[in-house]
Amino acid sequence: MHDDRLTIAGREFRSRLWVGTGKYKDFVETKKAIETSGADVVTVAVRRVNITDRNSENLLDYLDPKQYTILPNTAGCYTVEDAVRYARLARAAGVSDLVKLEVIGDERTLFPDTAGLIEAAKILIKEGFVVLPYTNDDPIVAQKLVDIGCPAVMPLAAPIGSGLGIRNPYNLKIILETVKVPVIVDAGVGTASDAALAMEYGADAVLMNTAIAGAQEPIAMAEAMKYAVEAGRLAYKAGRIPRKLYATASSPIEGML
Amino acid sequence: MHIQVNGEPRQVREEINVTGLLQDLQLNVERVAVEINLEILDQRDFDARMLQEGDRIEIMSFIGGGTSPYL
């Protein structure tokens, strides 16, 4: 699989499994899960530093930015202004000009506010950011994001943290057929088969957090996801057989008594 | 003088720059973003930027988070 690298905006990525860093028990578990997953892109949130507890540790003490591509996100931002502000803060903190742009539309579903997303993406692209937008499984919006300069799109499989898997496979397939940039399925994966399916459809990568961090055994699930993404990718490249209603024998009739 | 850091009132000495504040808070200068009165600073300006009475300062860094608000 070494020659099968994912390239986005001139950057090469080895693994097609991207992971979040939230919801783990502690940083030791975070680090172990990420190492086991084989991911080289890890997404992180931007928040106020804890200035009252001087012993509080920094996530980046555990995830070396030289080893991983740190992908700051604007999780928790409900307005264009907030998302732009958080993206700028992330860049000012010095890890990169990449941003996983989220403009959330609603607390219950955490679905993206796609109008706000496009507006925020335009502002940030003009400022030189590499914007990877967390978007809905809407082919029209995905194409608009590409048209304004996003070098990849990140449609959801299902609501964040829901574990429902790919809720709209046909829309996802249309996105995969129509946009000419990498598609990273982001959010909603529940278990290994969901990730494998996304890759079999032709997704370029899958990003997940809760499916690993929330599993009973996060490290074991990280390993499962690693193989699922690899298997799905290989199956996609191998080309599956068509579905048929009736049987086709695999053993020849010739030579039978 | 009085300033506000991450929403909390704080008393600091006169003639202190951003680097000085971060050092007092024992924070790694390389891994934080600093916003003063809604203006985001370049890390290269941390030495030159002196704090003023009443400044509202936000010090931000990266925490665990994925595809959801991590609260």
mmCIF file of C-alpha atoms in Angstrom:
data_model
loop_
_atom_site.group_PDB
_atom_site.id
_atom_site.type_symbol
_atom_site.label_atom_id
_atom_site.label_comp_id
_atom_site.label_asym_id
_atom_site.label_seq_id
_atom_site.Cartn_x
_atom_site.Cartn_y
_atom_site.Cartn_z
ATOM 1 C CA MET A 1 0.000 0.000 0.000
ATOM 2 C CA HIS A 2 3.041 2.280 0.183
ATOM 3 C CA ASP A 3 2.574 3.665 -3.305
ATOM 4 C CA ASP A 4 -1.071 4.448 -2.584
ATOM 5 C CA ARG A 5 -0.646 7.796 -0.919
ATOM 6 C CA LEU A 6 -3.312 10.394 -0.503
ATOM 7 C CA THR A 7 -2.329 13.843 -1.737
ATOM 8 C CA ILE A 8 -4.163 16.995 -0.704
ATOM 9 C CA ALA A 9 -2.922 20.480 -1.571
ATOM 10 C CA GLY A 10 0.559 19.122 -2.255
ATOM 11 C CA ARG A 11 0.768 17.260 1.057
ATOM 12 C CA GLU A 12 1.116 13.492 1.061
ATOM 13 C CA PHE A 13 -0.529 11.268 3.612
ATOM 14 C CA ARG A 14 0.386 7.672 4.233
ATOM 15 C CA SER A 15 -2.732 6.512 6.035
ATOM 16 C CA ARG A 16 -6.295 6.852 4.811
ATOM 17 C CA LEU A 17 -7.612 6.660 8.335
ATOM 18 C CA TRP A 18 -7.711 10.066 9.990
ATOM 19 C CA VAL A 19 -8.575 10.305 13.663
ATOM 20 C CA GLY A 20 -9.865 12.708 16.246
ATOM 21 C CA THR A 21 -8.341 13.091 19.683
ATOM 22 C CA GLY A 22 -11.392 13.687 21.879
ATOM 23 C CA LYS A 23 -13.223 11.560 24.414
ATOM 24 C CA TYR A 24 -10.299 9.376 25.442
ATOM 25 C CA LYS A 25 -9.708 8.468 29.086
ATOM 26 C CA ASP A 26 -6.351 10.236 29.118
ATOM 27 C CA PHE A 27 -3.484 11.294 26.856
ATOM 28 C CA VAL A 28 -1.754 7.923 27.253
ATOM 29 C CA GLU A 29 -4.778 6.155 25.815
ATOM 30 C CA THR A 30 -5.101 8.821 23.100
ATOM 31 C CA LYS A 31 -1.515 8.260 22.041
ATOM 32 C CA LYS A 32 -1.777 4.474 22.098
ATOM 33 C CA ALA A 33 -4.993 4.452 20.081
ATOM 34 C CA ILE A 34 -3.576 6.809 17.469
ATOM 35 C CA GLU A 35 -0.349 4.833 17.168
ATOM 36 C CA THR A 36 -2.321 1.618 16.758
ATOM 37 C CA SER A 37 -4.622 3.150 14.151
ATOM 38 C CA GLY A 38 -1.648 4.019 11.971
ATOM 39 C CA ALA A 39 -3.174 7.447 11.295
ATOM 40 C CA ASP A 40 -0.858 10.267 10.367
ATOM 41 C CA VAL A 41 -3.482 13.005 10.402
ATOM 42 C CA VAL A 42 -4.979 13.840 13.775
ATOM 43 C CA THR A 43 -7.564 16.503 14.345
ATOM 44 C CA VAL A 44 -7.549 18.683 17.443
ATOM 45 C CA ALA A 45 -9.812 21.342 18.880
ATOM 46 C CA VAL A 46 -8.806 24.855 19.886
ATOM 47 C CA ARG A 47 -9.715 25.889 23.421
ATOM 48 C CA ARG A 48 -8.659 28.151 26.271
ATOM 49 C CA VAL A 49 -5.526 26.978 28.033
ATOM 50 C CA ASN A 50 -6.086 25.867 31.598
ATOM 51 C CA ILE A 51 -4.204 28.544 33.504
ATOM 52 C CA THR A 52 -5.287 27.541 36.989
ATOM 53 C CA ASP A 53 -3.845 24.025 36.957
ATOM 54 C CA ARG A 54 -0.166 24.452 36.203
ATOM 55 C CA ASN A 55 0.391 20.732 36.050
ATOM 56 C CA SER A 56 -2.114 20.273 33.270
ATOM 57 C CA GLU A 57 -0.505 18.566 30.313
ATOM 58 C CA ASN A 58 -0.630 19.578 26.701
ATOM 59 C CA LEU A 59 -1.975 17.194 24.080
ATOM 60 C CA LEU A 60 0.936 18.085 21.824
ATOM 61 C CA ASP A 61 3.332 16.721 24.456
ATOM 62 C CA TYR A 62 1.903 13.353 23.442
ATOM 63 C CA LEU A 63 1.433 13.888 19.717
ATOM 64 C CA ASP A 64 4.614 15.139 18.145
ATOM 65 C CA PRO A 65 3.731 17.621 15.369
ATOM 66 C CA LYS A 66 6.819 16.379 13.519
ATOM 67 C CA GLN A 67 5.379 12.880 13.430
ATOM 68 C CA TYR A 68 1.730 13.718 12.791
ATOM 69 C CA THR A 69 -0.084 16.235 10.666
ATOM 70 C CA ILE A 70 -2.024 18.197 13.243
ATOM 71 C CA LEU A 71 -5.335 19.237 11.748
ATOM 72 C CA PRO A 72 -6.974 21.925 13.893
ATOM 73 C CA ASN A 73 -10.745 22.025 13.709
ATOM 74 C CA THR A 74 -13.368 24.618 14.487
ATOM 75 C CA ALA A 75 -15.595 22.180 16.377
ATOM 76 C CA GLY A 76 -18.173 23.898 18.524
ATOM 77 C CA CYS A 77 -18.450 26.974 16.285
ATOM 78 C CA TYR A 78 -21.992 27.896 15.339
ATOM 79 C CA THR A 79 -21.333 31.097 13.410
ATOM 80 C CA VAL A 80 -19.135 32.150 10.513
ATOM 81 C CA GLU A 81 -17.415 34.690 12.779
ATOM 82 C CA ASP A 82 -16.557 32.088 15.430
ATOM 83 C CA ALA A 83 -15.312 29.551 12.912
ATOM 84 C CA VAL A 84 -13.073 32.134 11.250
ATOM 85 C CA ARG A 85 -11.793 33.321 14.638
ATOM 86 C CA TYR A 86 -10.944 29.795 15.787
ATOM 87 C CA ALA A 87 -9.234 28.987 12.493
ATOM 88 C CA ARG A 88 -7.089 32.101 12.806
ATOM 89 C CA LEU A 89 -6.245 31.233 16.419
ATOM 90 C CA ALA A 90 -5.254 27.728 15.350
ATOM 91 C CA ARG A 91 -2.924 29.091 12.715
ATOM 92 C CA ALA A 92 -1.497 31.598 15.174
ATOM 93 C CA ALA A 93 -0.672 28.720 17.531
ATOM 94 C CA GLY A 94 1.759 27.684 14.888
ATOM 95 C CA VAL A 95 1.059 24.153 13.745
ATOM 96 C CA SER A 96 -0.093 24.749 10.176
ATOM 97 C CA ASP A 97 -2.407 26.564 7.827
ATOM 98 C CA LEU A 98 -4.659 23.516 7.547
ATOM 99 C CA VAL A 99 -8.095 23.703 9.078
ATOM 100 C CA LYS A 100 -10.967 21.273 9.314
ATOM 101 C CA LEU A 101 -13.682 23.840 9.005
ATOM 102 C CA GLU A 102 -16.887 23.227 10.893
ATOM 103 C CA VAL A 103 -19.779 25.634 11.096
ATOM 104 C CA ILE A 104 -22.373 23.769 13.097
ATOM 105 C CA GLY A 105 -26.028 24.475 12.419
ATOM 106 C CA ASP A 106 -27.856 22.838 15.260
ATOM 107 C CA GLU A 107 -27.036 21.354 18.661
ATOM 108 C CA ARG A 108 -29.117 18.210 18.414
ATOM 109 C CA THR A 109 -27.929 16.999 15.049
ATOM 110 C CA LEU A 110 -24.606 18.844 14.818
ATOM 111 C CA PHE A 111 -25.325 19.011 11.109
ATOM 112 C CA PRO A 112 -23.268 21.595 9.277
ATOM 113 C CA ASP A 113 -24.704 25.002 8.453
ATOM 114 C CA THR A 114 -23.661 24.699 4.836
ATOM 115 C CA ALA A 115 -24.456 28.309 3.918
ATOM 116 C CA GLY A 116 -22.244 29.486 6.781
ATOM 117 C CA LEU A 117 -19.641 26.897 5.838
ATOM 118 C CA ILE A 118 -19.286 28.232 2.304
ATOM 119 C CA GLU A 119 -19.076 31.805 3.576
ATOM 120 C CA ALA A 120 -16.419 30.971 6.180
ATOM 121 C CA ALA A 121 -14.467 28.879 3.667
ATOM 122 C CA LYS A 122 -14.332 31.792 1.230
ATOM 123 C CA ILE A 123 -12.902 34.103 3.904
ATOM 124 C CA LEU A 124 -10.284 31.617 5.055
ATOM 125 C CA ILE A 125 -9.204 30.556 1.564
ATOM 126 C CA LYS A 126 -8.628 34.220 0.740
ATOM 127 C CA GLU A 127 -6.364 34.369 3.809
ATOM 128 C CA GLY A 128 -4.309 31.433 2.567
ATOM 129 C CA PHE A 129 -5.780 28.646 4.663
ATOM 130 C CA VAL A 130 -6.038 25.109 3.336
ATOM 131 C CA VAL A 131 -9.703 24.542 4.134
ATOM 132 C CA LEU A 132 -11.016 21.006 4.578
ATOM 133 C CA PRO A 133 -14.745 21.510 5.114
ATOM 134 C CA TYR A 134 -16.940 19.252 7.230
ATOM 135 C CA THR A 135 -20.070 19.235 5.124
ATOM 136 C CA ASN A 136 -23.371 17.507 4.635
ATOM 137 C CA ASP A 137 -23.852 14.589 2.231
ATOM 138 C CA ASP A 138 -25.136 17.077 -0.331
ATOM 139 C CA PRO A 139 -23.475 16.824 -3.766
ATOM 140 C CA ILE A 140 -24.374 20.393 -4.729
ATOM 141 C CA VAL A 141 -22.810 21.895 -1.610
ATOM 142 C CA ALA A 142 -19.760 19.643 -2.013
ATOM 143 C CA GLN A 143 -19.253 20.945 -5.552
ATOM 144 C CA LYS A 144 -19.676 24.549 -4.413
ATOM 145 C CA LEU A 145 -16.969 24.018 -1.792
ATOM 146 C CA VAL A 146 -14.657 22.675 -4.480
ATOM 147 C CA ASP A 147 -15.489 25.584 -6.777
ATOM 148 C CA ILE A 148 -14.463 28.151 -4.165
ATOM 149 C CA GLY A 149 -11.122 26.421 -3.629
ATOM 150 C CA CYS A 150 -11.386 23.658 -1.040
ATOM 151 C CA PRO A 151 -8.777 21.004 -1.948
ATOM 152 C CA ALA A 152 -10.904 18.234 -0.416
ATOM 153 C CA VAL A 153 -14.377 17.824 1.011
ATOM 154 C CA MET A 154 -15.435 15.996 4.147
ATOM 155 C CA PRO A 155 -19.051 14.874 3.925
ATOM 156 C CA LEU A 156 -20.592 13.210 6.943
ATOM 157 C CA ALA A 157 -21.718 9.591 6.948
ATOM 158 C CA ALA A 158 -24.236 10.288 9.722
ATOM 159 C CA PRO A 159 -24.552 12.735 12.636
ATOM 160 C CA ILE A 160 -21.359 13.206 14.647
ATOM 161 C CA GLY A 161 -20.969 10.555 17.328
ATOM 162 C CA SER A 162 -24.123 8.733 16.227
ATOM 163 C CA GLY A 163 -22.415 5.570 15.022
ATOM 164 C CA LEU A 164 -25.163 5.100 12.454
ATOM 165 C CA GLY A 165 -22.845 4.441 9.540
ATOM 166 C CA ILE A 166 -23.435 5.731 6.008
ATOM 167 C CA ARG A 167 -27.044 6.956 6.030
ATOM 168 C CA ASN A 168 -27.161 8.114 2.455
ATOM 169 C CA PRO A 169 -24.920 5.912 0.342
ATOM 170 C CA TYR A 170 -26.389 7.162 -2.937
ATOM 171 C CA ASN A 171 -25.644 10.795 -2.173
ATOM 172 C CA LEU A 172 -22.159 9.811 -1.092
ATOM 173 C CA LYS A 173 -21.672 7.935 -4.372
ATOM 174 C CA ILE A 174 -22.833 10.977 -6.328
ATOM 175 C CA ILE A 175 -20.343 13.156 -4.437
ATOM 176 C CA LEU A 176 -17.602 10.642 -5.156
ATOM 177 C CA GLU A 177 -18.474 10.665 -8.841
ATOM 178 C CA THR A 178 -18.860 14.394 -9.251
ATOM 179 C CA VAL A 179 -16.204 16.170 -7.231
ATOM 180 C CA LYS A 180 -12.683 15.993 -8.586
ATOM 181 C CA VAL A 181 -10.924 16.388 -5.241
ATOM 182 C CA PRO A 182 -10.325 13.873 -2.442
ATOM 183 C CA VAL A 183 -13.405 12.995 -0.409
ATOM 184 C CA ILE A 184 -12.920 12.191 3.256
ATOM 185 C CA VAL A 185 -15.935 10.704 4.958
ATOM 186 C CA ASP A 186 -16.111 12.463 8.305
ATOM 187 C CA ALA A 187 -18.371 11.558 11.212
ATOM 188 C CA GLY A 188 -21.009 8.937 11.893
ATOM 189 C CA VAL A 189 -18.943 5.782 11.551
ATOM 190 C CA GLY A 190 -19.907 3.196 14.165
ATOM 191 C CA THR A 191 -17.806 0.147 13.493
ATOM 192 C CA ALA A 192 -15.242 -1.322 11.130
ATOM 193 C CA SER A 193 -17.698 -2.328 8.397
ATOM 194 C CA ASP A 194 -18.915 1.294 8.111
ATOM 195 C CA ALA A 195 -15.370 2.453 7.438
ATOM 196 C CA ALA A 196 -14.710 -0.391 5.005
ATOM 197 C CA LEU A 197 -17.918 0.413 3.126
ATOM 198 C CA ALA A 198 -16.994 4.091 2.762
ATOM 199 C CA MET A 199 -13.639 3.075 1.314
ATOM 200 C CA GLU A 200 -15.229 0.459 -0.972
ATOM 201 C CA TYR A 201 -17.444 3.179 -2.422
ATOM 202 C CA GLY A 202 -14.292 5.058 -3.311
ATOM 203 C CA ALA A 203 -13.836 7.514 -0.459
ATOM 204 C CA ASP A 204 -10.238 8.706 -0.282
ATOM 205 C CA ALA A 205 -10.101 8.562 3.503
ATOM 206 C CA VAL A 206 -12.281 8.262 6.587
ATOM 207 C CA LEU A 207 -12.084 10.461 9.661
ATOM 208 C CA MET A 208 -13.451 9.225 12.951
ATOM 209 C CA ASN A 209 -13.223 9.874 16.655
ATOM 210 C CA THR A 210 -16.067 8.476 18.733
ATOM 211 C CA ALA A 211 -16.118 5.091 16.975
ATOM 212 C CA ILE A 212 -12.637 4.446 18.379
ATOM 213 C CA ALA A 213 -12.590 6.504 21.576
ATOM 214 C CA GLY A 214 -16.061 5.371 22.623
ATOM 215 C CA ALA A 215 -15.533 1.662 21.953
ATOM 216 C CA GLN A 216 -15.311 -0.662 24.941
ATOM 217 C CA GLU A 217 -11.698 -1.322 23.956
ATOM 218 C CA PRO A 218 -10.478 1.756 22.086
ATOM 219 C CA ILE A 219 -7.038 0.358 21.245
ATOM 220 C CA ALA A 220 -8.526 -2.817 19.762
ATOM 221 C CA MET A 221 -11.052 -0.772 17.783
ATOM 222 C CA ALA A 222 -8.256 1.462 16.497
ATOM 223 C CA GLU A 223 -6.615 -1.651 15.082
ATOM 224 C CA ALA A 224 -9.906 -2.865 13.595
ATOM 225 C CA MET A 225 -10.398 0.493 11.888
ATOM 226 C CA LYS A 226 -6.904 0.429 10.480
ATOM 227 C CA TYR A 227 -7.561 -2.897 8.766
ATOM 228 C CA ALA A 228 -11.089 -1.904 7.734
ATOM 229 C CA VAL A 229 -9.861 1.186 5.923
ATOM 230 C CA GLU A 230 -7.036 -0.752 4.267
ATOM 231 C CA ALA A 231 -9.348 -3.600 3.267
ATOM 232 C CA GLY A 232 -11.976 -1.232 1.904
ATOM 233 C CA ARG A 233 -9.386 0.654 -0.101
ATOM 234 C CA LEU A 234 -7.925 -2.551 -1.553
ATOM 235 C CA ALA A 235 -11.390 -3.842 -2.447
ATOM 236 C CA TYR A 236 -12.227 -0.553 -4.156
ATOM 237 C CA LYS A 237 -9.056 -0.727 -6.215
ATOM 238 C CA ALA A 238 -9.571 -4.418 -6.961
ATOM 239 C CA GLY A 239 -13.079 -3.778 -8.304
ATOM 240 C CA ARG A 240 -15.938 -5.761 -6.889
ATOM 241 C CA ILE A 241 -18.107 -8.175 -8.882
ATOM 242 C CA PRO A 242 -21.516 -6.940 -10.006
ATOM 243 C CA ARG A 243 -24.568 -7.849 -7.967
ATOM 244 C CA LYS A 244 -26.845 -10.384 -9.655
ATOM 245 C CA LEU A 245 -30.170 -11.771 -8.625
ATOM 246 C CA TYR A 246 -29.405 -15.407 -9.491
ATOM 247 C CA ALA A 247 -26.540 -17.761 -8.815
ATOM 248 C CA THR A 248 -23.536 -18.355 -11.026
ATOM 249 C CA ALA A 249 -21.761 -21.623 -10.238
ATOM 250 C CA SER A 250 -18.110 -21.331 -9.396
ATOM 251 C CA SER A 251 -17.374 -24.997 -10.195
ATOM 252 C CA PRO A 252 -17.477 -26.223 -13.797
ATOM 253 C CA ILE A 253 -20.191 -28.659 -14.904
ATOM 254 C CA GLU A 254 -17.741 -30.410 -17.233
ATOM 255 C CA GLY A 255 -16.309 -33.618 -15.864
ATOM 256 C CA MET A 256 -19.297 -34.382 -13.719
ATOM 257 C CA LEU A 257 -20.709 -37.921 -13.758
ATOM 258 C CA MET B 1 -2.287 46.461 36.901
ATOM 259 C CA HIS B 2 -5.485 44.586 36.222
ATOM 260 C CA ILE B 3 -6.066 42.514 33.148
ATOM 261 C CA GLN B 4 -8.370 39.663 32.228
ATOM 262 C CA VAL B 5 -6.939 36.306 31.167
ATOM 263 C CA ASN B 6 -9.232 33.645 29.749
ATOM 264 C CA GLY B 7 -12.212 35.324 31.319
ATOM 265 C CA GLU B 8 -10.683 35.608 34.802
ATOM 266 C CA PRO B 9 -9.464 38.857 36.389
ATOM 267 C CA ARG B 10 -5.749 38.850 37.050
ATOM 268 C CA GLN B 11 -3.226 41.208 38.583
ATOM 269 C CA VAL B 12 0.135 41.514 36.843
ATOM 270 C CA ARG B 13 3.201 43.718 37.290
ATOM 271 C CA GLU B 14 3.642 46.903 35.283
ATOM 272 C CA GLU B 15 5.789 46.758 32.155
ATOM 273 C CA ILE B 16 5.047 43.167 31.260
ATOM 274 C CA ASN B 17 5.029 41.824 27.734
ATOM 275 C CA VAL B 18 3.141 38.812 26.389
ATOM 276 C CA THR B 19 6.173 36.535 26.733
ATOM 277 C CA GLY B 20 6.439 37.581 30.387
ATOM 278 C CA LEU B 21 2.813 36.731 31.035
ATOM 279 C CA LEU B 22 3.181 33.317 29.384
ATOM 280 C CA GLN B 23 6.312 32.651 31.436
ATOM 281 C CA ASP B 24 4.503 33.605 34.652
ATOM 282 C CA LEU B 25 1.772 31.137 33.669
ATOM 283 C CA GLN B 26 4.413 28.518 32.806
ATOM 284 C CA LEU B 27 3.067 28.046 29.312
ATOM 285 C CA ASN B 28 4.982 26.859 26.276
ATOM 286 C CA VAL B 29 5.171 29.911 24.044
ATOM 287 C CA GLU B 30 5.389 27.814 20.886
ATOM 288 C CA ARG B 31 2.066 26.083 21.351
ATOM 289 C CA VAL B 32 -0.336 28.835 22.184
ATOM 290 C CA ALA B 33 -2.218 31.520 20.363
ATOM 291 C CA VAL B 34 -2.780 34.835 22.093
ATOM 292 C CA GLU B 35 -5.592 37.218 21.383
ATOM 293 C CA ILE B 36 -5.661 40.657 23.003
ATOM 294 C CA ASN B 37 -8.893 42.617 22.829
ATOM 295 C CA LEU B 38 -9.996 40.417 19.903
ATOM 296 C CA GLU B 39 -6.756 40.994 17.968
ATOM 297 C CA ILE B 40 -4.814 37.788 17.295
ATOM 298 C CA LEU B 41 -1.082 38.216 17.794
ATOM 299 C CA ASP B 42 1.722 36.769 15.753
ATOM 300 C CA GLN B 43 3.994 34.686 17.980
ATOM 301 C CA ARG B 44 6.912 36.844 16.794
ATOM 302 C CA ASP B 45 5.266 39.855 18.439
ATOM 303 C CA PHE B 46 5.046 38.304 21.917
ATOM 304 C CA ASP B 47 8.194 40.133 23.087
ATOM 305 C CA ALA B 48 7.326 43.504 21.637
ATOM 306 C CA ARG B 49 3.714 43.585 22.767
ATOM 307 C CA MET B 50 3.377 45.214 26.202
ATOM 308 C CA LEU B 51 0.206 44.619 28.167
ATOM 309 C CA GLN B 52 -2.055 47.515 29.063
ATOM 310 C CA GLU B 53 -4.428 48.061 31.961
ATOM 311 C CA GLY B 54 -7.779 46.411 31.207
ATOM 312 C CA ASP B 55 -6.512 44.205 28.380
ATOM 313 C CA ARG B 56 -8.730 41.216 27.722
ATOM 314 C CA ILE B 57 -6.443 38.346 26.851
ATOM 315 C CA GLU B 58 -7.308 34.929 25.541
ATOM 316 C CA ILE B 59 -4.664 32.205 25.547
ATOM 317 C CA MET B 60 -5.654 29.276 23.382
ATOM 318 C CA SER B 61 -4.128 25.921 22.634
ATOM 319 C CA PHE B 62 -5.020 22.531 21.235
ATOM 320 C CA ILE B 63 -7.007 19.957 23.125
ATOM 321 C CA GLY B 64 -8.442 16.577 22.303
ATOM 322 C CA GLY B 65 -11.343 16.894 19.932
ATOM 323 C CA GLY B 66 -12.547 15.273 16.816
ATOM 324 C CA THR B 67 -15.698 15.844 14.983
ATOM 325 C CA SER B 68 -17.710 17.221 17.836
ATOM 326 C CA PRO B 69 -17.706 19.977 20.388
ATOM 327 C CA TYR B 70 -15.646 18.533 23.191
ATOM 328 C CA LEU B 71 -17.106 19.922 26.386
#
